[in-house]
Amino acid sequence: MNRKLCLIVGAVLVVAAFLLGFVPQYLKSRDRDSQLSAVRQQLDSEREKSQMDELALLSGHVYLEADIKNYGLASQYSSNYLTRPEL
């Protein structure tokens, strides 16, 4: 009986030690995953804003060049505006 009790106590201590190491790391990992998700969402938002700014700049160039009757450059800018790859 004494040997069985020692084995049970030893097994419980091993499981407790495992859980004491695993649970904090799991919680930290879950927190980091949520932080990473928030940063990725912010990055996507900034990327979309940058793309919209680029489109606004190209359309401004088209307008400016067409306004000063420089239709060659206006045509180039409008081609860039219409054929730019989607990211």
PDB file of C-alpha atoms in Angstrom:
ATOM      1  CA  MET A   1       0.000   0.000   0.000  1.00  0.00           C
ATOM      2  CA  ASN A   2       2.814   2.384   0.833  1.00  0.00           C
ATOM      3  CA  ARG A   3       4.443   1.890  -2.591  1.00  0.00           C
ATOM      4  CA  LYS A   4       1.160   2.505  -4.430  1.00  0.00           C
ATOM      5  CA  LEU A   5       0.603   5.695  -2.482  1.00  0.00           C
ATOM      6  CA  CYS A   6       4.107   6.912  -3.378  1.00  0.00           C
ATOM      7  CA  LEU A   7       3.454   6.185  -7.071  1.00  0.00           C
ATOM      8  CA  ILE A   8       0.126   8.020  -7.007  1.00  0.00           C
ATOM      9  CA  VAL A   9       1.617  11.019  -5.216  1.00  0.00           C
ATOM     10  CA  GLY A  10       4.542  11.021  -7.653  1.00  0.00           C
ATOM     11  CA  ALA A  11       2.192  10.895 -10.656  1.00  0.00           C
ATOM     12  CA  VAL A  12       0.090  13.730  -9.229  1.00  0.00           C
ATOM     13  CA  LEU A  13       3.220  15.801  -8.658  1.00  0.00           C
ATOM     14  CA  VAL A  14       4.403  15.188 -12.240  1.00  0.00           C
ATOM     15  CA  VAL A  15       1.008  16.230 -13.632  1.00  0.00           C
ATOM     16  CA  ALA A  16       0.930  19.296 -11.366  1.00  0.00           C
ATOM     17  CA  ALA A  17       4.444  20.313 -12.458  1.00  0.00           C
ATOM     18  CA  PHE A  18       3.432  19.897 -16.104  1.00  0.00           C
ATOM     19  CA  LEU A  19       0.342  22.049 -15.607  1.00  0.00           C
ATOM     20  CA  LEU A  20       2.303  24.694 -13.712  1.00  0.00           C
ATOM     21  CA  GLY A  21       4.563  25.057 -16.731  1.00  0.00           C
ATOM     22  CA  PHE A  22       1.945  24.621 -19.436  1.00  0.00           C
ATOM     23  CA  VAL A  23      -0.888  26.882 -18.313  1.00  0.00           C
ATOM     24  CA  PRO A  24       1.082  30.166 -18.076  1.00  0.00           C
ATOM     25  CA  GLN A  25       2.734  29.520 -21.442  1.00  0.00           C
ATOM     26  CA  TYR A  26      -0.641  28.753 -22.997  1.00  0.00           C
ATOM     27  CA  LEU A  27      -2.136  31.959 -21.627  1.00  0.00           C
ATOM     28  CA  LYS A  28       0.855  33.972 -22.840  1.00  0.00           C
ATOM     29  CA  SER A  29       0.593  32.378 -26.280  1.00  0.00           C
ATOM     30  CA  ARG A  30      -3.121  33.158 -26.488  1.00  0.00           C
ATOM     31  CA  ASP A  31      -2.459  36.779 -25.507  1.00  0.00           C
ATOM     32  CA  ARG A  32       0.284  37.098 -28.137  1.00  0.00           C
ATOM     33  CA  ASP A  33      -2.024  35.616 -30.776  1.00  0.00           C
ATOM     34  CA  SER A  34      -4.660  38.233 -30.021  1.00  0.00           C
ATOM     35  CA  GLN A  35      -2.036  40.994 -30.159  1.00  0.00           C
ATOM     36  CA  LEU A  36      -0.769  39.662 -33.486  1.00  0.00           C
ATOM     37  CA  SER A  37      -4.296  39.602 -34.859  1.00  0.00           C
ATOM     38  CA  ALA A  38      -4.840  43.226 -33.831  1.00  0.00           C
ATOM     39  CA  VAL A  39      -1.553  44.311 -35.422  1.00  0.00           C
ATOM     40  CA  ARG A  40      -2.365  42.455 -38.648  1.00  0.00           C
ATOM     41  CA  GLN A  41      -5.763  44.138 -38.773  1.00  0.00           C
ATOM     42  CA  GLN A  42      -4.117  47.534 -38.281  1.00  0.00           C
ATOM     43  CA  LEU A  43      -1.557  46.726 -40.993  1.00  0.00           C
ATOM     44  CA  ASP A  44      -4.315  45.774 -43.432  1.00  0.00           C
ATOM     45  CA  SER A  45      -6.122  49.016 -42.643  1.00  0.00           C
ATOM     46  CA  GLU A  46      -2.981  51.070 -43.238  1.00  0.00           C
ATOM     47  CA  ARG A  47      -2.274  49.172 -46.460  1.00  0.00           C
ATOM     48  CA  GLU A  48      -5.778  49.961 -47.750  1.00  0.00           C
ATOM     49  CA  LYS A  49      -5.335  53.609 -46.786  1.00  0.00           C
ATOM     50  CA  SER A  50      -2.015  53.710 -48.628  1.00  0.00           C
ATOM     51  CA  GLN A  51      -3.604  52.218 -51.739  1.00  0.00           C
ATOM     52  CA  MET A  52      -6.406  54.778 -51.620  1.00  0.00           C
ATOM     53  CA  ASP A  53      -3.859  57.575 -51.237  1.00  0.00           C
ATOM     54  CA  GLU A  54      -1.972  56.243 -54.248  1.00  0.00           C
ATOM     55  CA  LEU A  55      -5.176  56.218 -56.312  1.00  0.00           C
ATOM     56  CA  ALA A  56      -5.975  59.758 -55.230  1.00  0.00           C
ATOM     57  CA  LEU A  57      -2.484  60.886 -56.209  1.00  0.00           C
ATOM     58  CA  LEU A  58      -2.746  59.268 -59.635  1.00  0.00           C
ATOM     59  CA  SER A  59      -6.159  60.802 -60.274  1.00  0.00           C
ATOM     60  CA  GLY A  60      -4.767  64.175 -59.199  1.00  0.00           C
ATOM     61  CA  HIS A  61      -1.930  63.817 -61.689  1.00  0.00           C
ATOM     62  CA  VAL A  62      -4.408  62.943 -64.440  1.00  0.00           C
ATOM     63  CA  TYR A  63      -6.521  66.000 -63.629  1.00  0.00           C
ATOM     64  CA  LEU A  64      -3.526  68.336 -63.404  1.00  0.00           C
ATOM     65  CA  GLU A  65      -1.963  67.187 -66.656  1.00  0.00           C
ATOM     66  CA  ALA A  66      -5.295  67.292 -68.503  1.00  0.00           C
ATOM     67  CA  ASP A  67      -5.985  70.769 -67.101  1.00  0.00           C
ATOM     68  CA  ILE A  68      -2.721  72.139 -68.477  1.00  0.00           C
ATOM     69  CA  LYS A  69      -3.458  70.330 -71.756  1.00  0.00           C
ATOM     70  CA  ASN A  70      -0.567  67.904 -71.470  1.00  0.00           C
ATOM     71  CA  TYR A  71      -2.597  64.973 -72.732  1.00  0.00           C
ATOM     72  CA  GLY A  72       0.366  62.625 -73.228  1.00  0.00           C
ATOM     73  CA  LEU A  73       1.252  62.593 -69.528  1.00  0.00           C
ATOM     74  CA  ALA A  74      -2.433  62.580 -68.593  1.00  0.00           C
ATOM     75  CA  SER A  75      -2.839  59.467 -70.739  1.00  0.00           C
ATOM     76  CA  GLN A  76       0.138  57.779 -69.055  1.00  0.00           C
ATOM     77  CA  TYR A  77      -1.177  58.581 -65.576  1.00  0.00           C
ATOM     78  CA  SER A  78      -4.661  57.380 -66.455  1.00  0.00           C
ATOM     79  CA  SER A  79      -3.209  54.146 -67.857  1.00  0.00           C
ATOM     80  CA  ASN A  80      -1.325  53.640 -64.582  1.00  0.00           C
ATOM     81  CA  TYR A  81      -4.531  54.401 -62.682  1.00  0.00           C
ATOM     82  CA  LEU A  82      -6.617  51.912 -64.631  1.00  0.00           C
ATOM     83  CA  THR A  83      -4.078  49.091 -64.989  1.00  0.00           C
ATOM     84  CA  ARG A  84      -2.449  49.082 -61.592  1.00  0.00           C
ATOM     85  CA  PRO A  85      -2.338  45.590 -60.087  1.00  0.00           C
ATOM     86  CA  GLU A  86      -4.627  44.778 -57.195  1.00  0.00           C
ATOM     87  CA  LEU A  87      -2.642  43.956 -54.068  1.00  0.00           C
TER      88      LEU A  87
END
